[in-house]
Amino acid sequence: MTLPAPARDVLILGIGNPLMGDDGVGIRAAEALARSELPEGVTVQEAGLPGWGLPSWLEGRSRVILVDAVQMDAAPGAWKRFRFGDLRLALEDSSLSLHAPGLACGLALTEALNLLPEDLTLYGVQPAQIAAGESLSAEVSACLPELVQTILSDL
């Protein structure tokens, strides 16, 4: 007897302010992912700037993929995949996120409330510019197709 595979419960959460240039990369990635053919059980949402509300987005989920602009001291448009264990190293560094209260604060609160998903991944993108405007920089725009394709292959 073969048991049915468990239903997927994957949330992809785009984070950022689309009115502040490259800070909106998480939202733009979520928009692109939402237009893609996603496996059953995968949901894409735009969280904006969740801050202290992040636990409510993550509660009850088994797997969450976050996409956000992250200060990594890398070349603009560079992106990196972080596991939650990697993030623990940076939680004390409030510069992880460009929002206030930032992603690090939201994740710390989520962990303190014991609401973390079993599997948490962050795709962080190094911004070139955080300034008023809806356009992404050329460097961040150029990285989006590869980033989105990598996230899709990670599902």
Coordinates of C-alpha atoms in Angstrom, one line a residue:
M1 CA 0.0 0.0 0.0
T2 CA 1.3 3.4 -1.0
L3 CA 0.3 6.4 1.0
P4 CA -0.5 9.5 -0.9
A5 CA 2.2 12.2 -0.9
P6 CA 1.5 14.9 1.6
A7 CA -0.1 18.0 0.2
R8 CA 2.4 20.8 -0.3
D9 CA 2.1 23.8 1.8
V10 CA 4.5 26.3 0.4
L11 CA 4.2 30.0 0.7
I12 CA 6.4 32.4 -1.3
L13 CA 6.3 35.8 0.3
G14 CA 7.5 38.9 -1.5
I15 CA 8.7 41.6 0.9
G16 CA 9.4 45.2 0.3
N17 CA 8.1 48.6 -0.7
P18 CA 7.5 48.8 -4.4
L19 CA 7.5 52.6 -4.2
M20 CA 11.2 52.7 -3.0
G21 CA 13.1 51.5 -6.0
D22 CA 15.1 48.3 -5.4
D23 CA 13.4 47.8 -2.0
G24 CA 10.5 46.5 -4.1
V25 CA 12.4 43.5 -5.6
G26 CA 10.6 41.0 -3.4
I27 CA 7.3 42.3 -4.6
R28 CA 8.4 42.3 -8.3
A29 CA 9.7 38.7 -7.8
A30 CA 6.3 37.7 -6.3
E31 CA 4.5 39.2 -9.2
A32 CA 6.7 37.3 -11.7
L33 CA 6.3 34.0 -9.7
A34 CA 2.5 34.5 -9.6
R35 CA 2.4 34.7 -13.4
S36 CA 4.3 31.4 -13.5
E37 CA 3.0 27.9 -13.6
L38 CA 3.3 26.8 -9.9
P39 CA 3.0 23.3 -8.5
E40 CA -0.2 22.5 -6.6
G41 CA -0.1 23.7 -3.0
V42 CA 2.2 26.7 -3.7
T43 CA 0.9 30.1 -2.9
V44 CA 2.5 33.5 -3.7
Q45 CA 1.7 36.5 -1.7
E46 CA 3.0 40.1 -1.5
A47 CA 3.5 41.0 2.2
G48 CA 4.7 44.6 1.7
L49 CA 6.5 45.6 4.9
P50 CA 5.3 42.9 7.4
G51 CA 7.6 44.0 10.3
W52 CA 6.1 42.8 13.6
G53 CA 3.3 41.1 11.6
L54 CA 5.6 38.6 10.0
P55 CA 4.6 35.8 12.5
S56 CA 1.0 36.0 11.2
W57 CA 2.2 35.3 7.7
L58 CA 4.4 32.3 8.8
E59 CA 2.2 30.7 11.4
G60 CA 1.0 27.2 10.5
R61 CA 3.1 27.0 7.3
S62 CA 5.5 24.0 6.8
R63 CA 7.6 25.8 4.2
V64 CA 8.1 29.5 3.5
I65 CA 10.3 31.2 0.9
L66 CA 10.9 34.9 1.5
V67 CA 12.2 37.3 -1.2
D68 CA 13.5 40.6 -0.1
A69 CA 16.2 43.3 -0.7
V70 CA 19.0 42.5 1.7
Q71 CA 22.1 44.5 2.6
M72 CA 24.9 42.0 1.9
D73 CA 27.8 44.3 0.9
A74 CA 27.7 42.6 -2.5
A75 CA 27.5 44.0 -6.1
P76 CA 24.1 45.4 -6.9
G77 CA 21.8 42.7 -8.3
A78 CA 23.7 39.9 -6.6
W79 CA 21.4 37.5 -4.8
K80 CA 21.9 34.7 -2.3
R81 CA 19.9 31.9 -0.9
F82 CA 19.9 31.8 2.9
R83 CA 18.6 29.0 5.2
F84 CA 17.2 30.0 8.6
G85 CA 20.4 28.7 10.2
D86 CA 22.3 31.2 8.1
L87 CA 20.0 33.9 9.1
R88 CA 20.6 33.3 12.8
L89 CA 24.0 34.7 12.3
A90 CA 22.6 37.9 11.1
L91 CA 19.6 38.3 13.4
E92 CA 21.6 40.5 15.7
D93 CA 22.6 42.7 12.8
S94 CA 19.6 45.0 12.2
S95 CA 21.1 45.9 8.8
L96 CA 19.9 42.6 7.3
S97 CA 16.8 44.2 6.1
L98 CA 16.1 47.7 4.8
H99 CA 12.7 48.0 6.6
A100 CA 12.0 49.1 10.1
P101 CA 11.1 47.0 12.0
G102 CA 13.0 44.8 9.7
L103 CA 13.0 41.2 8.6
A104 CA 15.4 40.3 11.4
C105 CA 13.0 41.6 14.0
G106 CA 10.1 39.9 12.5
L107 CA 12.0 36.6 12.3
A108 CA 13.2 36.9 15.9
L109 CA 9.6 37.5 17.1
T110 CA 8.4 34.6 15.0
E111 CA 11.0 32.3 16.5
A112 CA 10.2 33.6 20.1
L113 CA 6.6 32.8 19.5
N114 CA 7.6 29.3 18.2
L115 CA 5.8 29.9 14.9
L116 CA 8.6 29.3 12.5
P117 CA 7.9 27.0 9.6
E118 CA 9.9 23.8 9.5
D119 CA 11.6 25.0 6.3
L120 CA 12.4 28.7 5.9
T121 CA 14.5 30.1 3.1
L122 CA 15.3 33.7 2.2
Y123 CA 16.4 34.8 -1.2
G124 CA 18.1 38.1 -0.6
V125 CA 19.0 40.6 -3.4
Q126 CA 21.5 43.3 -3.0
P127 CA 19.9 46.6 -4.0
A128 CA 21.7 49.3 -6.0
Q129 CA 19.3 52.1 -5.0
I130 CA 16.7 52.7 -2.3
A131 CA 14.9 55.9 -3.3
A132 CA 11.5 57.1 -4.1
G133 CA 10.3 55.6 -7.4
E134 CA 8.7 52.4 -8.7
S135 CA 11.5 51.3 -11.0
L136 CA 14.1 48.8 -10.1
S137 CA 17.7 49.6 -11.0
A138 CA 19.1 48.0 -14.2
E139 CA 21.3 45.6 -12.1
V140 CA 18.3 44.4 -10.0
S141 CA 16.0 44.1 -13.0
A142 CA 18.6 42.1 -14.7
C143 CA 18.9 39.5 -11.9
L144 CA 15.1 38.9 -11.6
P145 CA 14.7 36.2 -14.4
E146 CA 17.5 34.0 -12.9
L147 CA 16.2 34.6 -9.4
V148 CA 12.7 33.7 -10.3
Q149 CA 13.8 30.6 -12.3
T150 CA 15.9 29.4 -9.3
I151 CA 13.0 29.8 -6.9
L152 CA 10.8 27.8 -9.3
S153 CA 13.4 25.1 -9.5
D154 CA 13.6 25.1 -5.7
L155 CA 9.9 24.1 -5.3

